[in-house]
PDB file of C-alpha atoms in Angstrom:
ATOM      1  CA  MET F   1    -110.566-145.047  33.537  1.00  0.00           C
ATOM      2  CA  SER F   2    -112.224-142.420  31.109  1.00  0.00           C
ATOM      3  CA  ASN F   3    -111.196-141.102  27.873  1.00  0.00           C
ATOM      4  CA  SER F   4    -109.737-137.821  29.629  1.00  0.00           C
ATOM      5  CA  ASP F   5    -107.890-140.040  32.063  1.00  0.00           C
ATOM      6  CA  SER F   6    -106.489-142.123  29.217  1.00  0.00           C
ATOM      7  CA  ASP F   7    -105.409-139.001  27.175  1.00  0.00           C
ATOM      8  CA  HIS F   8    -103.187-137.601  30.624  1.00  0.00           C
ATOM      9  CA  PHE F   9    -101.787-141.002  31.167  1.00  0.00           C
ATOM     10  CA  GLU F  10    -101.431-142.139  27.786  1.00  0.00           C
ATOM     11  CA  GLY F  11    -102.516-145.677  28.131  1.00  0.00           C
ATOM     12  CA  GLU F  12    -100.386-146.223  31.667  1.00  0.00           C
ATOM     13  CA  THR F  13    -101.375-146.268  35.103  1.00  0.00           C
ATOM     14  CA  PRO F  14    -100.480-143.281  37.073  1.00  0.00           C
ATOM     15  CA  PHE F  15     -97.797-144.898  39.010  1.00  0.00           C
ATOM     16  CA  GLU F  16     -96.233-145.795  35.629  1.00  0.00           C
ATOM     17  CA  HIS F  17     -96.939-142.410  34.375  1.00  0.00           C
ATOM     18  CA  ILE F  18     -95.077-141.169  37.207  1.00  0.00           C
ATOM     19  CA  LEU F  19     -92.107-143.047  36.966  1.00  0.00           C
ATOM     20  CA  LYS F  20     -91.799-142.152  32.946  1.00  0.00           C
ATOM     21  CA  LYS F  21     -92.079-138.313  34.076  1.00  0.00           C
ATOM     22  CA  LYS F  22     -89.054-138.858  36.449  1.00  0.00           C
ATOM     23  CA  GLU F  23     -86.817-140.590  33.985  1.00  0.00           C
ATOM     24  CA  GLU F  24     -87.686-137.788  30.831  1.00  0.00           C
ATOM     25  CA  MET F  25     -87.320-134.812  33.547  1.00  0.00           C
ATOM     26  CA  ALA F  26     -83.813-136.559  34.468  1.00  0.00           C
ATOM     27  CA  ASN F  27     -82.755-136.149  31.261  1.00  0.00           C
ATOM     28  CA  GLU F  28     -84.390-132.907  30.714  1.00  0.00           C
ATOM     29  CA  ILE F  29     -82.756-130.735  33.130  1.00  0.00           C
ATOM     30  CA  HIS F  30     -79.767-132.794  34.402  1.00  0.00           C
ATOM     31  CA  GLY F  31     -78.305-134.382  31.003  1.00  0.00           C
ATOM     32  CA  ASP F  32     -74.520-134.853  31.224  1.00  0.00           C
ATOM     33  CA  GLU F  33     -73.691-131.435  33.041  1.00  0.00           C
ATOM     34  CA  LEU F  34     -72.325-131.236  36.619  1.00  0.00           C
ATOM     35  CA  PRO F  35     -74.722-129.390  38.733  1.00  0.00           C
ATOM     36  CA  GLY F  36     -73.706-125.798  40.446  1.00  0.00           C
ATOM     37  CA  HIS F  37     -70.726-123.579  40.533  1.00  0.00           C
ATOM     38  CA  MET F  38     -68.559-126.552  42.173  1.00  0.00           C
ATOM     39  CA  GLY F  39     -69.088-128.605  39.061  1.00  0.00           C
ATOM     40  CA  ALA F  40     -68.733-126.094  37.085  1.00  0.00           C
ATOM     41  CA  PHE F  41     -65.145-124.819  38.844  1.00  0.00           C
ATOM     42  CA  LEU F  42     -64.042-128.295  38.940  1.00  0.00           C
ATOM     43  CA  ASP F  43     -64.811-129.403  35.160  1.00  0.00           C
ATOM     44  CA  ALA F  44     -63.096-126.460  33.810  1.00  0.00           C
ATOM     45  CA  THR F  45     -60.162-126.975  36.326  1.00  0.00           C
ATOM     46  CA  ARG F  46     -59.985-130.675  34.728  1.00  0.00           C
ATOM     47  CA  ASP F  47     -60.325-129.296  31.068  1.00  0.00           C
ATOM     48  CA  THR F  48     -58.156-126.385  31.010  1.00  0.00           C
ATOM     49  CA  SER F  49     -55.259-128.767  32.443  1.00  0.00           C
ATOM     50  CA  ALA F  50     -55.785-131.424  29.785  1.00  0.00           C
ATOM     51  CA  LEU F  51     -55.634-128.346  27.036  1.00  0.00           C
ATOM     52  CA  LEU F  52     -52.676-126.639  28.087  1.00  0.00           C
ATOM     53  CA  LEU F  53     -51.211-130.345  28.383  1.00  0.00           C
ATOM     54  CA  ILE F  54     -51.879-130.724  24.604  1.00  0.00           C
ATOM     55  CA  PHE F  55     -50.490-127.590  23.729  1.00  0.00           C
ATOM     56  CA  TRP F  56     -47.436-127.963  25.863  1.00  0.00           C
ATOM     57  CA  THR F  57     -46.654-131.473  24.251  1.00  0.00           C
ATOM     58  CA  ILE F  58     -47.219-130.241  20.786  1.00  0.00           C
ATOM     59  CA  ALA F  59     -44.859-127.068  22.174  1.00  0.00           C
ATOM     60  CA  LEU F  60     -42.332-129.069  23.330  1.00  0.00           C
ATOM     61  CA  GLN F  61     -41.831-130.767  19.544  1.00  0.00           C
ATOM     62  CA  VAL F  62     -41.980-128.240  17.645  1.00  0.00           C
ATOM     63  CA  GLY F  63     -38.958-126.231  19.474  1.00  0.00           C
ATOM     64  CA  LEU F  64     -40.785-123.413  20.812  1.00  0.00           C
ATOM     65  CA  THR F  65     -38.487-121.584  23.477  1.00  0.00           C
ATOM     66  CA  ALA F  66     -39.610-121.473  26.754  1.00  0.00           C
ATOM     67  CA  GLN F  67     -40.746-117.501  26.307  1.00  0.00           C
ATOM     68  CA  GLN F  68     -42.658-118.287  23.298  1.00  0.00           C
ATOM     69  CA  MET F  69     -44.540-121.590  25.360  1.00  0.00           C
ATOM     70  CA  THR F  70     -45.019-119.587  28.261  1.00  0.00           C
ATOM     71  CA  LEU F  71     -46.636-116.312  25.780  1.00  0.00           C
ATOM     72  CA  MET F  72     -48.433-118.944  23.911  1.00  0.00           C
ATOM     73  CA  LEU F  73     -49.814-120.908  27.372  1.00  0.00           C
ATOM     74  CA  LEU F  74     -51.024-117.455  28.622  1.00  0.00           C
ATOM     75  CA  MET F  75     -52.927-116.330  25.232  1.00  0.00           C
ATOM     76  CA  LEU F  76     -54.237-119.637  24.790  1.00  0.00           C
ATOM     77  CA  GLY F  77     -55.483-119.688  28.618  1.00  0.00           C
ATOM     78  CA  ILE F  78     -57.263-116.452  28.232  1.00  0.00           C
ATOM     79  CA  GLY F  79     -59.188-117.387  25.386  1.00  0.00           C
ATOM     80  CA  TRP F  80     -60.596-120.609  26.887  1.00  0.00           C
ATOM     81  CA  LEU F  81     -61.309-118.579  30.216  1.00  0.00           C
ATOM     82  CA  VAL F  82     -63.868-116.587  27.693  1.00  0.00           C
ATOM     83  CA  TRP F  83     -64.918-119.759  26.025  1.00  0.00           C
ATOM     84  CA  LYS F  84     -65.474-121.586  29.491  1.00  0.00           C
ATOM     85  CA  ILE F  85     -67.575-118.453  30.975  1.00  0.00           C
ATOM     86  CA  VAL F  86     -69.723-118.259  27.951  1.00  0.00           C
ATOM     87  CA  ARG F  87     -70.325-121.746  27.501  1.00  0.00           C
ATOM     88  CA  SER F  88     -71.012-122.724  31.050  1.00  0.00           C
ATOM     89  CA  THR F  89     -73.443-119.616  32.216  1.00  0.00           C
ATOM     90  CA  TRP F  90     -75.273-120.267  28.583  1.00  0.00           C
ATOM     91  CA  LEU F  91     -76.051-123.995  30.089  1.00  0.00           C
ATOM     92  CA  ALA F  92     -77.154-122.556  33.210  1.00  0.00           C
ATOM     93  CA  GLN F  93     -79.349-120.351  31.552  1.00  0.00           C
ATOM     94  CA  THR F  94     -80.952-122.763  28.997  1.00  0.00           C
ATOM     95  CA  LYS F  95     -80.978-125.029  32.247  1.00  0.00           C
ATOM     96  CA  LEU F  96     -82.898-122.623  34.108  1.00  0.00           C
ATOM     97  CA  GLU F  97     -85.447-121.763  30.729  1.00  0.00           C
ATOM     98  CA  ARG F  98     -86.211-125.779  30.711  1.00  0.00           C
ATOM     99  CA  LEU F  99     -87.177-125.652  34.624  1.00  0.00           C
ATOM    100  CA  HIS F 100     -89.578-122.519  33.936  1.00  0.00           C
ATOM    101  CA  ARG F 101     -91.116-124.259  30.954  1.00  0.00           C
ATOM    102  CA  ILE F 102     -91.568-127.657  33.161  1.00  0.00           C
ATOM    103  CA  LEU F 103     -93.043-125.466  35.914  1.00  0.00           C
ATOM    104  CA  LYS F 104     -95.634-123.374  33.550  1.00  0.00           C
ATOM    105  CA  GLU F 105     -96.396-127.087  31.658  1.00  0.00           C
ATOM    106  CA  GLU F 106     -96.980-128.711  35.706  1.00  0.00           C
ATOM    107  CA  ARG F 107     -98.653-125.659  36.641  1.00  0.00           C
ATOM    108  CA  TYR F 108    -101.326-126.261  33.528  1.00  0.00           C
ATOM    109  CA  GLU F 109    -101.705-129.617  34.357  1.00  0.00           C
ATOM    110  CA  ILE F 110    -102.631-128.622  37.866  1.00  0.00           C
ATOM    111  CA  GLU F 111    -105.139-126.038  36.609  1.00  0.00           C
ATOM    112  CA  ASN F 112    -106.658-128.443  33.804  1.00  0.00           C
ATOM    113  CA  HIS F 113    -106.414-131.553  34.821  1.00  0.00           C
ATOM    114  CA  ARG F 114    -106.877-131.880  38.982  1.00  0.00           C
ATOM    115  CA  PRO F 115    -108.511-135.181  39.225  1.00  0.00           C
ATOM    116  CA  GLN F 116    -105.667-136.867  37.165  1.00  0.00           C
ATOM    117  CA  GLU F 117    -102.972-134.856  39.244  1.00  0.00           C
ATOM    118  CA  ARG F 118    -104.586-136.484  42.322  1.00  0.00           C
ATOM    119  CA  GLU F 119    -104.499-139.606  40.680  1.00  0.00           C
ATOM    120  CA  GLU F 120    -100.698-139.391  40.645  1.00  0.00           C
ATOM    121  CA  LEU F 121    -100.507-138.239  44.391  1.00  0.00           C
ATOM    122  CA  ALA F 122    -102.265-141.139  45.188  1.00  0.00           C
ATOM    123  CA  ALA F 123    -100.027-143.518  43.258  1.00  0.00           C
ATOM    124  CA  LEU F 124     -96.897-141.475  45.037  1.00  0.00           C
ATOM    125  CA  TYR F 125     -98.102-141.907  48.416  1.00  0.00           C
ATOM    126  CA  ALA F 126     -99.514-144.684  48.421  1.00  0.00           C
ATOM    127  CA  ALA F 127     -96.038-146.154  47.205  1.00  0.00           C
ATOM    128  CA  LYS F 128     -95.169-144.479  50.669  1.00  0.00           C
ATOM    129  CA  GLY F 129     -97.036-146.639  52.682  1.00  0.00           C
ATOM    130  CA  PHE F 130    -100.123-143.960  53.063  1.00  0.00           C
ATOM    131  CA  LYS F 131    -103.305-146.020  52.812  1.00  0.00           C
ATOM    132  CA  GLY F 132    -107.029-145.314  53.755  1.00  0.00           C
ATOM    133  CA  GLU F 133    -108.232-142.159  55.412  1.00  0.00           C
ATOM    134  CA  LEU F 134    -104.632-140.932  56.111  1.00  0.00           C
ATOM    135  CA  LEU F 135    -104.112-141.149  52.644  1.00  0.00           C
ATOM    136  CA  GLU F 136    -106.949-139.192  51.577  1.00  0.00           C
ATOM    137  CA  GLU F 137    -106.584-136.653  54.300  1.00  0.00           C
ATOM    138  CA  VAL F 138    -103.060-135.906  52.903  1.00  0.00           C
ATOM    139  CA  LEU F 139    -104.461-135.889  49.384  1.00  0.00           C
ATOM    140  CA  ASP F 140    -107.029-133.323  50.223  1.00  0.00           C
ATOM    141  CA  VAL F 141    -104.206-131.157  52.394  1.00  0.00           C
ATOM    142  CA  LEU F 142    -102.137-130.866  49.436  1.00  0.00           C
ATOM    143  CA  MET F 143    -104.946-130.486  46.756  1.00  0.00           C
ATOM    144  CA  ALA F 144    -105.975-127.387  48.796  1.00  0.00           C
ATOM    145  CA  ASP F 145    -103.115-125.550  47.742  1.00  0.00           C
ATOM    146  CA  ASP F 146    -101.986-125.076  44.321  1.00  0.00           C
ATOM    147  CA  ASP F 147     -98.309-123.705  44.766  1.00  0.00           C
ATOM    148  CA  ARG F 148     -97.688-126.390  47.537  1.00  0.00           C
ATOM    149  CA  LEU F 149     -98.988-128.865  45.277  1.00  0.00           C
ATOM    150  CA  LEU F 150     -96.663-127.882  42.163  1.00  0.00           C
ATOM    151  CA  LYS F 151     -93.739-127.804  44.049  1.00  0.00           C
ATOM    152  CA  VAL F 152     -94.940-131.755  45.356  1.00  0.00           C
ATOM    153  CA  MET F 153     -95.320-132.462  42.006  1.00  0.00           C
ATOM    154  CA  ILE F 154     -92.201-131.132  40.768  1.00  0.00           C
ATOM    155  CA  GLU F 155     -90.147-132.771  43.406  1.00  0.00           C
ATOM    156  CA  GLU F 156     -92.086-135.916  44.094  1.00  0.00           C
ATOM    157  CA  GLU F 157     -92.985-136.971  40.281  1.00  0.00           C
ATOM    158  CA  MET F 158     -90.170-135.532  38.489  1.00  0.00           C
ATOM    159  CA  GLY F 159     -87.838-135.759  41.153  1.00  0.00           C
ATOM    160  CA  LEU F 160     -85.949-132.396  40.469  1.00  0.00           C
ATOM    161  CA  SER F 161     -84.848-130.260  43.383  1.00  0.00           C
ATOM    162  CA  LEU F 162     -86.106-126.075  42.911  1.00  0.00           C
ATOM    163  CA  GLU F 163     -83.327-125.223  45.372  1.00  0.00           C
ATOM    164  CA  ASN F 164     -80.148-126.882  43.520  1.00  0.00           C
ATOM    165  CA  CYS F 165     -80.718-124.828  40.318  1.00  0.00           C
ATOM    166  CA  GLU F 166     -78.200-121.808  40.653  1.00  0.00           C
ATOM    167  CA  HIS F 167     -78.186-118.578  39.032  1.00  0.00           C
ATOM    168  CA  PRO F 168     -76.383-118.781  35.324  1.00  0.00           C
ATOM    169  CA  LEU F 169     -73.881-115.871  36.244  1.00  0.00           C
ATOM    170  CA  LYS F 170     -72.718-117.921  39.542  1.00  0.00           C
ATOM    171  CA  VAL F 171     -72.119-121.197  37.547  1.00  0.00           C
ATOM    172  CA  GLY F 172     -69.876-119.036  34.918  1.00  0.00           C
ATOM    173  CA  SER F 173     -68.090-117.660  37.749  1.00  0.00           C
ATOM    174  CA  GLY F 174     -67.468-121.172  39.318  1.00  0.00           C
ATOM    175  CA  ALA F 175     -65.800-122.240  35.399  1.00  0.00           C
ATOM    176  CA  ALA F 176     -63.865-118.839  35.509  1.00  0.00           C
ATOM    177  CA  LEU F 177     -62.273-119.823  38.505  1.00  0.00           C
ATOM    178  CA  GLY F 178     -61.634-123.275  37.402  1.00  0.00           C
ATOM    179  CA  VAL F 179     -59.772-121.647  34.204  1.00  0.00           C
ATOM    180  CA  VAL F 180     -57.815-119.113  36.244  1.00  0.00           C
ATOM    181  CA  LEU F 181     -56.885-121.807  38.799  1.00  0.00           C
ATOM    182  CA  ALA F 182     -55.454-124.068  36.210  1.00  0.00           C
ATOM    183  CA  VAL F 183     -53.685-121.465  34.139  1.00  0.00           C
ATOM    184  CA  ALA F 184     -52.026-119.805  37.333  1.00  0.00           C
ATOM    185  CA  VAL F 185     -50.920-123.516  38.301  1.00  0.00           C
ATOM    186  CA  LEU F 186     -49.290-124.656  34.971  1.00  0.00           C
ATOM    187  CA  PHE F 187     -48.135-121.169  34.256  1.00  0.00           C
ATOM    188  CA  LEU F 188     -45.951-121.314  37.427  1.00  0.00           C
ATOM    189  CA  SER F 189     -44.752-125.160  36.746  1.00  0.00           C
ATOM    190  CA  GLN F 190     -43.917-123.655  33.353  1.00  0.00           C
ATOM    191  CA  TRP F 191     -41.686-121.046  34.723  1.00  0.00           C
ATOM    192  CA  ILE F 192     -40.040-123.211  37.090  1.00  0.00           C
ATOM    193  CA  SER F 193     -39.225-125.818  34.668  1.00  0.00           C
ATOM    194  CA  PRO F 194     -40.003-125.739  31.177  1.00  0.00           C
ATOM    195  CA  GLN F 195     -39.563-129.129  30.228  1.00  0.00           C
ATOM    196  CA  PHE F 196     -40.481-130.958  33.336  1.00  0.00           C
ATOM    197  CA  ALA F 197     -42.964-129.893  35.448  1.00  0.00           C
ATOM    198  CA  LEU F 198     -46.402-129.285  33.702  1.00  0.00           C
ATOM    199  CA  PHE F 199     -47.037-132.584  32.528  1.00  0.00           C
ATOM    200  CA  PRO F 200     -47.048-133.982  36.274  1.00  0.00           C
ATOM    201  CA  THR F 201     -48.856-130.659  37.563  1.00  0.00           C
ATOM    202  CA  ALA F 202     -51.284-130.842  34.625  1.00  0.00           C
ATOM    203  CA  ALA F 203     -52.062-134.704  35.623  1.00  0.00           C
ATOM    204  CA  LEU F 204     -52.427-134.128  39.204  1.00  0.00           C
ATOM    205  CA  LEU F 205     -54.736-131.286  38.603  1.00  0.00           C
ATOM    206  CA  ILE F 206     -56.938-133.469  36.477  1.00  0.00           C
ATOM    207  CA  GLY F 207     -56.497-136.262  38.903  1.00  0.00           C
ATOM    208  CA  VAL F 208     -58.034-133.861  42.076  1.00  0.00           C
ATOM    209  CA  SER F 209     -60.295-132.524  39.995  1.00  0.00           C
ATOM    210  CA  GLY F 210     -62.067-135.705  38.906  1.00  0.00           C
ATOM    211  CA  TYR F 211     -61.464-137.026  42.667  1.00  0.00           C
ATOM    212  CA  TYR F 212     -63.970-134.229  43.640  1.00  0.00           C
ATOM    213  CA  ILE F 213     -66.295-134.735  40.556  1.00  0.00           C
ATOM    214  CA  ALA F 214     -66.438-138.071  41.819  1.00  0.00           C
ATOM    215  CA  LYS F 215     -67.681-137.000  45.220  1.00  0.00           C
ATOM    216  CA  LEU F 216     -69.870-134.582  43.794  1.00  0.00           C
ATOM    217  CA  GLN F 217     -71.552-137.243  42.154  1.00  0.00           C
ATOM    218  CA  LYS F 218     -71.448-139.882  45.160  1.00  0.00           C
ATOM    219  CA  ASN F 219     -68.756-141.740  42.805  1.00  0.00           C
ATOM    220  CA  GLU F 220     -65.757-143.628  43.909  1.00  0.00           C
ATOM    221  CA  LYS F 221     -63.272-141.105  44.523  1.00  0.00           C
ATOM    222  CA  THR F 222     -60.337-142.955  44.400  1.00  0.00           C
ATOM    223  CA  SER F 223     -60.849-144.715  41.313  1.00  0.00           C
ATOM    224  CA  ALA F 224     -61.961-141.495  39.545  1.00  0.00           C
ATOM    225  CA  PHE F 225     -58.790-139.865  40.747  1.00  0.00           C
ATOM    226  CA  VAL F 226     -56.501-142.876  39.567  1.00  0.00           C
ATOM    227  CA  TRP F 227     -58.612-143.075  36.294  1.00  0.00           C
ATOM    228  CA  ASN F 228     -58.268-139.321  35.400  1.00  0.00           C
ATOM    229  CA  ILE F 229     -54.487-139.208  35.701  1.00  0.00           C
ATOM    230  CA  ALA F 230     -54.479-142.607  33.590  1.00  0.00           C
ATOM    231  CA  PHE F 231     -56.409-140.129  30.797  1.00  0.00           C
ATOM    232  CA  ALA F 232     -53.755-137.508  31.218  1.00  0.00           C
ATOM    233  CA  THR F 233     -51.259-140.113  30.624  1.00  0.00           C
ATOM    234  CA  LEU F 234     -52.435-141.631  27.797  1.00  0.00           C
ATOM    235  CA  THR F 235     -53.507-138.123  26.455  1.00  0.00           C
ATOM    236  CA  TYR F 236     -49.930-137.169  26.656  1.00  0.00           C
ATOM    237  CA  GLY F 237     -48.774-140.309  25.218  1.00  0.00           C
ATOM    238  CA  THR F 238     -50.937-140.060  22.165  1.00  0.00           C
ATOM    239  CA  VAL F 239     -50.151-136.457  21.332  1.00  0.00           C
ATOM    240  CA  TYR F 240     -46.368-136.744  21.887  1.00  0.00           C
ATOM    241  CA  PHE F 241     -45.980-139.664  19.866  1.00  0.00           C
ATOM    242  CA  LEU F 242     -48.204-138.237  17.098  1.00  0.00           C
ATOM    243  CA  SER F 243     -46.199-135.161  16.695  1.00  0.00           C
ATOM    244  CA  ARG F 244     -43.011-137.315  16.477  1.00  0.00           C
ATOM    245  CA  TRP F 245     -44.853-138.931  13.951  1.00  0.00           C
ATOM    246  CA  PHE F 246     -45.781-136.141  12.026  1.00  0.00           C
ATOM    247  CA  LEU F 247     -42.504-134.039  12.370  1.00  0.00           C
ATOM    248  CA  SER F 248     -40.481-136.827  11.195  1.00  0.00           C
ATOM    249  CA  PHE F 249     -42.237-136.416   7.486  1.00  0.00           C
ATOM    250  CA  ASN F 250     -40.250-132.633   7.526  1.00  0.00           C
ATOM    251  CA  SER F 251     -36.977-133.908   8.990  1.00  0.00           C
TER     252      SER F 251
END
């Protein structure tokens, strides 16, 4: 391996270099955020339900009237709506910017380190079972078109999908719908039964949102539903007993 190859691969084999890039890009692009507008919608529904549940629990303990609670729930929901729209849109925008930077970096690699890119491709397709003349033919075809090569390297080497990167405004709209749904449902439950309805409604929203988030992530759905309801119950219990404890000092 030449010095140029060694610098490019940082002392690793082409295949080890590819595996490292995939791991780095998974953290770089995806992070802990759910992908797309559906993820933003479900995440916003769950977070809004949890936030309003906490507020409702405290409001009951401090003795707000039903009218005051309803008004405060509405104002809190509106403020939270603005926050979730801005935050989700910004996160999607930064994700898009990182993707553009990665595309620019990979295009530079293609234009300035073609032999090394061919070695990486060879390692990738050899791992898929290509060998001999067939492998060389595949490499020749891919290396002949820089745009196609860029797409292959992004998807095969880094494990990214260009189609899954949604417009930030679409993601922000998903978050907005999630907040509006949660606020509307919980506002209605508060109007129907100020003392009792909000907790089971919020817990159900949190559980259902967790269920579909797990479905998006291809995780165990029933377990996610149960755990999210358990988290809602734990949140309610913690805030309830803490508020009772703090208020006892003023009695």
